[in-house]
Short mmCIF file of C-alpha atoms in Angstrom, two decimals:
data_model
loop_
_atom_site.label_atom_id
_atom_site.label_comp_id
_atom_site.label_asym_id
_atom_site.label_seq_id
_atom_site.Cartn_x
_atom_site.Cartn_y
_atom_site.Cartn_z
CA MET A 1 109.40 -72.18 -117.00
CA LYS A 2 109.79 -76.26 -116.72
CA THR A 3 107.53 -78.26 -116.33
CA ILE A 4 106.17 -81.01 -113.88
CA ALA A 5 104.63 -83.58 -113.93
CA ILE A 6 102.18 -83.92 -110.11
CA ALA A 7 102.57 -88.35 -109.89
CA ALA A 8 98.41 -88.73 -108.00
CA GLY A 9 96.06 -91.39 -107.74
CA GLY A 10 97.56 -95.25 -106.94
CA ASP A 11 96.32 -98.85 -106.70
CA SER A 12 95.31 -98.30 -103.11
CA SER A 13 92.14 -97.66 -100.90
CA GLU A 14 94.59 -94.24 -100.80
CA TYR A 15 93.32 -93.16 -103.87
CA GLN A 16 91.54 -89.89 -102.56
CA ILE A 17 93.68 -88.54 -100.43
CA SER A 18 96.70 -88.81 -102.45
CA LEU A 19 94.16 -86.53 -105.50
CA LYS A 20 93.77 -84.35 -102.28
CA SER A 21 97.26 -83.71 -102.01
CA ALA A 22 98.41 -83.12 -105.99
CA TYR A 23 95.80 -80.50 -105.85
CA GLU A 24 97.10 -79.75 -102.78
CA VAL A 25 100.67 -79.46 -103.90
CA SER A 26 99.55 -77.64 -107.91
CA LYS A 27 98.14 -75.01 -106.43
CA LEU A 28 100.98 -74.08 -104.58
CA ILE A 29 103.35 -74.39 -106.66
CA SER A 30 102.40 -73.36 -110.33
CA THR A 31 103.14 -70.10 -110.39
CA ARG A 32 107.10 -71.69 -110.29
CA TYR A 33 105.96 -74.64 -112.82
CA LYS A 34 103.50 -75.33 -115.59
CA VAL A 35 102.38 -78.02 -113.91
CA TYR A 36 100.28 -81.82 -115.13
CA ILE A 37 98.73 -83.64 -112.93
CA ILE A 38 98.98 -87.18 -113.97
CA VAL A 39 96.54 -89.34 -113.18
CA ILE A 40 97.38 -93.27 -112.01
CA LYS A 41 95.09 -95.62 -112.21
CA ASN A 42 95.93 -99.61 -112.36
CA THR A 43 96.96 -99.38 -116.20
CA SER A 44 95.56 -95.97 -116.48
CA TRP A 45 97.39 -92.91 -117.04
CA TYR A 46 96.38 -89.58 -118.16
CA TRP A 47 95.98 -86.00 -117.51
CA GLU A 48 92.84 -84.26 -117.42
CA ASP A 49 92.80 -81.06 -119.35
CA PRO A 50 90.78 -78.18 -118.20
CA LYS A 51 88.07 -79.05 -120.54
CA GLY A 52 87.42 -82.01 -119.12
CA ARG A 53 88.98 -84.24 -121.88
CA TYR A 54 91.39 -87.25 -121.03
CA HIS A 55 95.23 -87.39 -122.35
CA SER A 56 97.20 -90.35 -121.89
CA ILE A 57 100.09 -91.25 -121.20
CA ASP A 58 102.64 -92.21 -123.66
CA LYS A 59 104.31 -94.81 -120.86
CA ASN A 60 106.97 -95.44 -123.16
CA ASN A 61 109.23 -92.32 -122.76
CA PHE A 62 105.98 -90.85 -120.61
CA THR A 63 105.23 -87.40 -122.48
CA LEU A 64 102.01 -86.15 -122.96
CA ASN A 65 100.38 -85.27 -126.74
CA VAL A 66 97.94 -82.59 -126.77
CA ASP A 67 96.38 -81.51 -129.71
CA GLY A 68 99.58 -82.57 -131.66
CA ILE A 69 101.76 -81.76 -128.81
CA THR A 70 103.88 -83.57 -127.62
CA ILE A 71 104.99 -82.35 -124.15
CA ARG A 72 107.56 -83.40 -122.48
CA PHE A 73 108.27 -82.76 -118.53
CA ASP A 74 111.26 -81.99 -116.46
CA ALA A 75 110.98 -84.15 -113.49
CA VAL A 76 108.03 -85.52 -111.35
CA PHE A 77 106.44 -84.49 -108.31
CA ILE A 78 105.24 -88.47 -106.54
CA ALA A 79 101.90 -87.38 -104.60
CA ILE A 80 101.09 -91.30 -105.08
CA HIS A 81 100.39 -92.84 -101.53
CA GLY A 82 100.50 -96.99 -101.15
CA LYS A 83 101.47 -98.50 -104.55
CA PRO A 84 103.00 -97.89 -107.30
CA GLY A 85 103.75 -94.27 -105.83
CA GLU A 86 105.74 -95.34 -102.17
CA ASN A 87 107.08 -98.72 -102.61
CA GLY A 88 109.53 -98.04 -105.54
CA MET A 89 107.28 -99.16 -108.50
CA LEU A 90 106.93 -95.93 -109.97
CA GLN A 91 110.83 -95.18 -108.92
CA GLY A 92 111.84 -97.82 -111.18
CA TYR A 93 109.94 -96.88 -113.95
CA LEU A 94 111.30 -93.37 -113.78
CA ASP A 95 114.63 -94.68 -113.62
CA MET A 96 114.86 -96.09 -117.08
CA MET A 97 112.85 -93.33 -118.31
CA GLN A 98 115.49 -91.29 -117.16
CA LEU A 99 113.26 -88.84 -115.37
CA PRO A 100 114.52 -87.15 -111.64
CA TYR A 101 111.77 -87.51 -108.77
CA THR A 102 110.99 -85.96 -105.42
CA GLY A 103 111.14 -88.61 -102.58
CA CYS A 104 113.10 -91.80 -102.43
CA ASN A 105 114.75 -93.54 -104.71
CA ALA A 106 113.75 -97.64 -105.78
CA PHE A 107 114.46 -99.55 -103.27
CA CYS A 108 114.20 -97.02 -100.08
CA SER A 109 111.06 -96.59 -101.17
CA ALA A 110 110.24 -100.82 -101.81
CA LEU A 111 112.00 -101.32 -98.26
CA THR A 112 110.96 -98.12 -96.25
CA PHE A 113 106.87 -99.32 -97.72
CA ASN A 114 106.91 -102.69 -96.44
CA LYS A 115 106.46 -102.43 -92.71
CA HIS A 116 108.66 -105.64 -91.20
CA ALA A 117 111.42 -105.09 -93.72
CA CYS A 118 111.97 -102.00 -92.63
CA LYS A 119 111.97 -103.04 -88.90
CA LEU A 120 114.26 -105.91 -88.76
CA PHE A 121 116.39 -103.56 -91.00
CA LEU A 122 116.50 -100.66 -88.22
CA LYS A 123 116.78 -103.54 -85.85
CA GLU A 124 120.42 -103.83 -86.72
CA TYR A 125 121.36 -100.69 -86.04
CA ARG A 126 119.62 -100.51 -82.38
CA ILE A 127 116.45 -98.42 -83.20
CA PRO A 128 114.31 -98.89 -80.35
CA MET A 129 110.77 -100.49 -81.00
CA ALA A 130 107.82 -102.61 -80.44
CA GLU A 131 108.15 -106.38 -80.13
CA ASN A 132 106.61 -107.58 -83.62
CA ILE A 133 106.03 -110.67 -86.11
CA LEU A 134 104.84 -110.70 -90.09
CA VAL A 135 102.25 -113.58 -90.87
CA ARG A 136 101.32 -114.70 -94.32
CA LYS A 137 98.17 -115.25 -96.09
CA ASN A 138 97.13 -118.40 -96.72
CA GLU A 139 99.55 -120.13 -94.69
CA GLN A 140 99.17 -121.77 -90.73
CA ILE A 141 98.94 -119.14 -88.52
CA ASP A 142 99.54 -120.12 -84.40
CA ALA A 143 96.79 -117.61 -82.54
CA ASP A 144 97.26 -118.58 -79.04
CA GLY A 145 100.95 -119.01 -80.07
CA ILE A 146 100.72 -115.45 -81.24
CA ILE A 147 98.97 -113.79 -78.37
CA ARG A 148 101.18 -115.82 -75.99
CA LEU A 149 104.65 -114.35 -77.62
CA LEU A 150 102.72 -110.98 -78.24
CA GLY A 151 100.11 -110.30 -75.04
CA LEU A 152 97.01 -108.16 -75.87
CA PRO A 153 95.65 -105.75 -76.54
CA CYS A 154 97.83 -106.10 -79.46
CA PHE A 155 97.99 -104.19 -83.14
CA VAL A 156 97.18 -106.19 -86.67
CA LYS A 157 97.87 -104.05 -90.18
CA PRO A 158 98.84 -104.76 -92.97
CA ASN A 159 102.66 -104.89 -93.79
CA ASP A 160 102.44 -103.11 -97.11
CA SER A 161 99.58 -100.33 -96.90
CA GLY A 162 98.95 -96.73 -95.46
CA SER A 163 96.24 -94.54 -94.23
CA SER A 164 95.35 -97.42 -91.29
CA PHE A 165 93.71 -98.62 -94.17
CA GLY A 166 92.88 -102.25 -92.47
CA VAL A 167 93.98 -101.77 -89.05
CA SER A 168 93.00 -102.84 -86.61
CA LYS A 169 93.36 -103.16 -82.33
CA VAL A 170 92.49 -106.64 -80.80
CA ARG A 171 91.57 -106.77 -77.15
CA LYS A 172 90.20 -110.03 -77.06
CA ALA A 173 91.70 -113.22 -78.59
CA GLU A 174 88.42 -113.64 -80.42
CA GLU A 175 88.70 -110.66 -82.20
CA PHE A 176 92.33 -111.93 -83.82
CA ALA A 177 90.65 -114.29 -86.82
CA ASP A 178 88.25 -110.65 -87.87
CA ALA A 179 91.32 -108.32 -87.30
CA LEU A 180 93.67 -111.04 -89.66
CA SER A 181 90.51 -111.32 -92.13
CA LEU A 182 90.05 -107.26 -92.20
CA ALA A 183 94.23 -106.44 -92.92
CA PHE A 184 94.52 -109.50 -95.33
CA LYS A 185 91.79 -107.48 -97.84
CA GLU A 186 94.53 -104.62 -97.97
CA SER A 187 97.92 -107.05 -98.45
CA ASP A 188 99.03 -110.77 -98.79
CA GLU A 189 101.14 -110.22 -95.16
CA VAL A 190 100.27 -109.19 -91.47
CA VAL A 191 102.64 -107.60 -89.26
CA ILE A 192 101.19 -108.38 -85.52
CA GLU A 193 102.38 -105.71 -83.21
CA SER A 194 102.30 -105.72 -79.65
CA PHE A 195 100.64 -102.81 -78.22
CA MET A 196 102.72 -100.13 -76.41
CA LYS A 197 100.84 -97.45 -74.36
CA GLY A 198 102.07 -94.18 -74.89
CA ARG A 199 101.80 -90.75 -76.56
CA GLU A 200 101.80 -90.36 -80.95
CA VAL A 201 103.91 -88.80 -82.35
CA ALA A 202 105.59 -87.83 -85.07
CA CYS A 203 108.45 -85.58 -87.14
CA GLY A 204 108.76 -84.76 -90.87
CA ILE A 205 111.96 -84.43 -91.87
CA VAL A 206 112.96 -82.86 -95.42
CA LYS A 207 116.58 -83.80 -97.07
CA THR A 208 118.17 -82.38 -100.35
CA ARG A 209 121.46 -82.62 -101.43
CA THR A 210 122.30 -79.40 -99.86
CA ARG A 211 120.06 -78.82 -96.49
CA LYS A 212 118.11 -81.58 -93.89
CA ILE A 213 115.14 -79.62 -92.46
CA ILE A 214 114.02 -81.18 -89.14
CA LEU A 215 110.43 -80.49 -88.20
CA PRO A 216 109.01 -79.33 -85.64
CA VAL A 217 107.28 -82.96 -83.30
CA THR A 218 103.45 -83.11 -83.39
CA GLU A 219 102.04 -84.93 -80.53
CA ILE A 220 98.39 -86.88 -81.90
CA ILE A 221 95.60 -87.66 -79.61
CA SER A 222 92.21 -89.91 -81.52
CA LYS A 223 89.11 -89.22 -80.21
CA ASN A 224 89.25 -92.72 -81.79
CA GLU A 225 90.27 -95.72 -80.20
CA PHE A 226 93.45 -95.43 -82.26
CA PHE A 227 94.83 -93.05 -84.82
CA ASP A 228 92.77 -94.31 -87.74
CA TYR A 229 91.63 -93.71 -91.29
CA GLU A 230 89.02 -91.51 -89.46
CA ALA A 231 90.39 -89.80 -86.81
CA LYS A 232 93.13 -88.77 -89.44
CA TYR A 233 90.85 -87.22 -91.67
CA THR A 234 87.34 -86.53 -90.41
CA PRO A 235 88.17 -82.74 -88.80
CA GLY A 236 88.07 -83.14 -84.75
CA LYS A 237 88.63 -86.74 -84.91
CA SER A 238 91.71 -86.05 -83.51
CA ASP A 239 94.12 -82.92 -82.02
CA GLU A 240 97.42 -82.16 -83.41
CA ILE A 241 99.28 -80.64 -81.22
CA THR A 242 102.26 -78.80 -82.42
CA PRO A 243 104.77 -78.97 -80.84
CA ALA A 244 103.87 -81.22 -78.80
CA ASP A 245 103.92 -80.56 -75.03
CA LEU A 246 106.42 -83.09 -74.63
CA PRO A 247 110.21 -82.73 -72.22
CA GLU A 248 112.55 -80.88 -73.59
CA LYS A 249 114.94 -83.63 -73.49
CA VAL A 250 112.10 -86.38 -75.20
CA THR A 251 111.40 -83.42 -77.85
CA ASP A 252 115.23 -83.79 -79.39
CA GLU A 253 115.11 -87.55 -78.74
CA VAL A 254 112.43 -87.60 -81.35
CA GLN A 255 113.55 -85.33 -83.66
CA ARG A 256 117.36 -87.33 -83.16
CA LEU A 257 116.25 -90.75 -83.78
CA SER A 258 114.15 -89.25 -86.82
CA SER A 259 116.51 -87.59 -88.34
CA LEU A 260 118.89 -91.30 -87.97
CA ILE A 261 116.24 -93.05 -88.94
CA ASN A 262 116.01 -91.02 -92.32
CA ASP A 263 119.50 -91.60 -92.69
CA THR A 264 120.22 -94.90 -92.09
CA LEU A 265 117.84 -95.84 -94.54
CA GLY A 266 118.58 -93.79 -96.89
CA CYS A 267 115.49 -91.04 -97.29
CA SER A 268 115.26 -88.35 -99.48
CA GLY A 269 112.45 -85.69 -99.99
CA ILE A 270 109.62 -85.16 -97.75
CA VAL A 271 109.50 -87.64 -95.03
CA ARG A 272 107.18 -88.84 -91.81
CA VAL A 273 108.69 -91.10 -88.82
CA ASP A 274 106.59 -91.96 -86.51
CA PHE A 275 106.68 -92.86 -82.71
CA ILE A 276 105.16 -94.21 -79.22
CA ILE A 277 106.35 -91.96 -76.60
CA ALA A 278 106.34 -94.60 -73.83
CA ASP A 279 107.84 -94.09 -70.05
CA ASN A 280 110.26 -91.41 -71.97
CA LYS A 281 111.53 -92.88 -74.79
CA PRO A 282 110.52 -92.77 -78.43
CA LEU A 283 109.92 -96.22 -79.66
CA PHE A 284 109.66 -96.31 -83.12
CA LEU A 285 106.35 -97.18 -85.18
CA GLU A 286 106.77 -96.23 -88.61
CA ILE A 287 107.91 -94.23 -91.45
CA ASN A 288 106.38 -92.34 -94.21
CA THR A 289 107.68 -91.36 -97.70
CA ILE A 290 105.12 -89.69 -99.57
CA PRO A 291 103.71 -88.08 -96.54
CA GLY A 292 99.84 -86.34 -96.88
CA MET A 293 100.26 -82.91 -97.64
CA THR A 294 96.69 -82.16 -97.50
CA GLU A 295 95.46 -79.23 -95.37
CA GLU A 296 94.47 -81.92 -92.90
CA SER A 297 98.09 -83.74 -93.12
CA LEU A 298 100.67 -83.26 -90.78
CA ILE A 299 103.69 -81.86 -91.98
CA PRO A 300 101.92 -79.14 -92.94
CA LYS A 301 100.78 -77.99 -90.09
CA GLN A 302 105.13 -78.92 -88.60
CA ALA A 303 105.97 -76.71 -91.87
CA ALA A 304 103.34 -74.08 -90.87
CA VAL A 305 105.02 -74.19 -87.18
CA ALA A 306 109.10 -73.87 -88.41
CA GLY A 307 107.48 -70.41 -90.14
CA ILE A 308 108.48 -72.59 -93.19
CA HIS A 309 106.16 -71.82 -96.57
CA LEU A 310 105.08 -74.65 -98.49
CA GLU A 311 106.04 -73.37 -101.83
CA GLU A 312 109.43 -72.89 -100.93
CA LEU A 313 109.52 -76.31 -99.12
CA TYR A 314 108.03 -78.47 -102.60
CA SER A 315 109.98 -76.31 -104.89
CA MET A 316 113.04 -77.65 -102.28
CA VAL A 317 112.83 -80.80 -103.02
CA ILE A 318 112.04 -80.36 -106.60
CA GLU A 319 114.58 -77.76 -107.43
CA ASP A 320 116.90 -80.45 -105.81
CA LEU A 321 116.90 -82.52 -108.76
CA PHE A 322 118.17 -80.10 -111.03
CA VAL A 323 121.26 -79.16 -109.06
#
C-alpha cells in the first residue's frame, strides 16, 4: 500500500477551506492508501496523530519521524488552495525533493495563479475575455482614468488569491478606493476588470498522462451581488445547477474552451475553468488549479452528475504519478 501525504492548510485566507478539502479527500482514498494529512502553515509543517500529538516534517527530505520510525511518502496530493500550494512554491520544493505530486507543475501553477499574467498569456491564443488592467500597491493609481477605460460597474480583485477573498463589485466611482484597499489586503497586485453582464458557469477538467475527462458544466446563480465567499460556502446562498441549462451549442463551446485553455496552459490533474456567458458567448474569467474538494465544491458535484465516484477520480490522479 502506497503512503500518500495530503498537503493542506497554507498561508492564505483559504486555510480552513483547504483543511476541509483535505479531510474529504483523505476520507475517500484511505481504503486504498496509507494517508497522512500534512498541515502547512508558514514554517510549521506537521502531522497530527490520532492522540493529538504533533509530529514535524523534516523539510530536508519531507519525511516524518514518529516514535523513532521514519515515514517516507510515495507521493503528495496537494489540497492547498492559495499560497504556497497553488502558486508553484510547494511544487518547486517537491521537485527538489524528487517527490511526485498531483496537479500542475511549478511553472504552470505560478502562471495560472497570477490572474493578470495568465490572461496575458491566453490573449495570445485568442481566448475571449473581458478587458482588465493591473495596478500595484504604492504606485500612483489614476482611478478616473481606469473607470473611463473599463466603465462601471467593474470588478476589483486581488491578482493572486482565491475563494473571492478581497473581491468587490464597484458600481459608483466613490466605492473604488475602498475596493482597492480591500483587495490590497490580500495581494500587492490588483486586477481591475470590466463588468461582464451574463451567466456565470464553471467546467471541470481532469487530465492525466493517459486520460482526459471533461466534466459537465455548472451554472452558478448567486443570491448575493456576485459569487463571493459567502455565496460559495454558505448553503442556500447560491444555486449551482449541474448540468447547466444552456443551449447545447453554448455548453459545447464552454467545454471546448475549457479543454483548450487547460491544454494551452499545460495543466494536469484536476482543474476548474470559470466563464461568464454574455450573449451566448463564453468569456474566460479564471482558472483554479487546486479547486475545492469539499461537499459544497463544484468538482464533486460535476463528478457525481458524470457518474464518476470521487474515490476513483482522486485515485486516478494519484496513480498517474506512478505510470
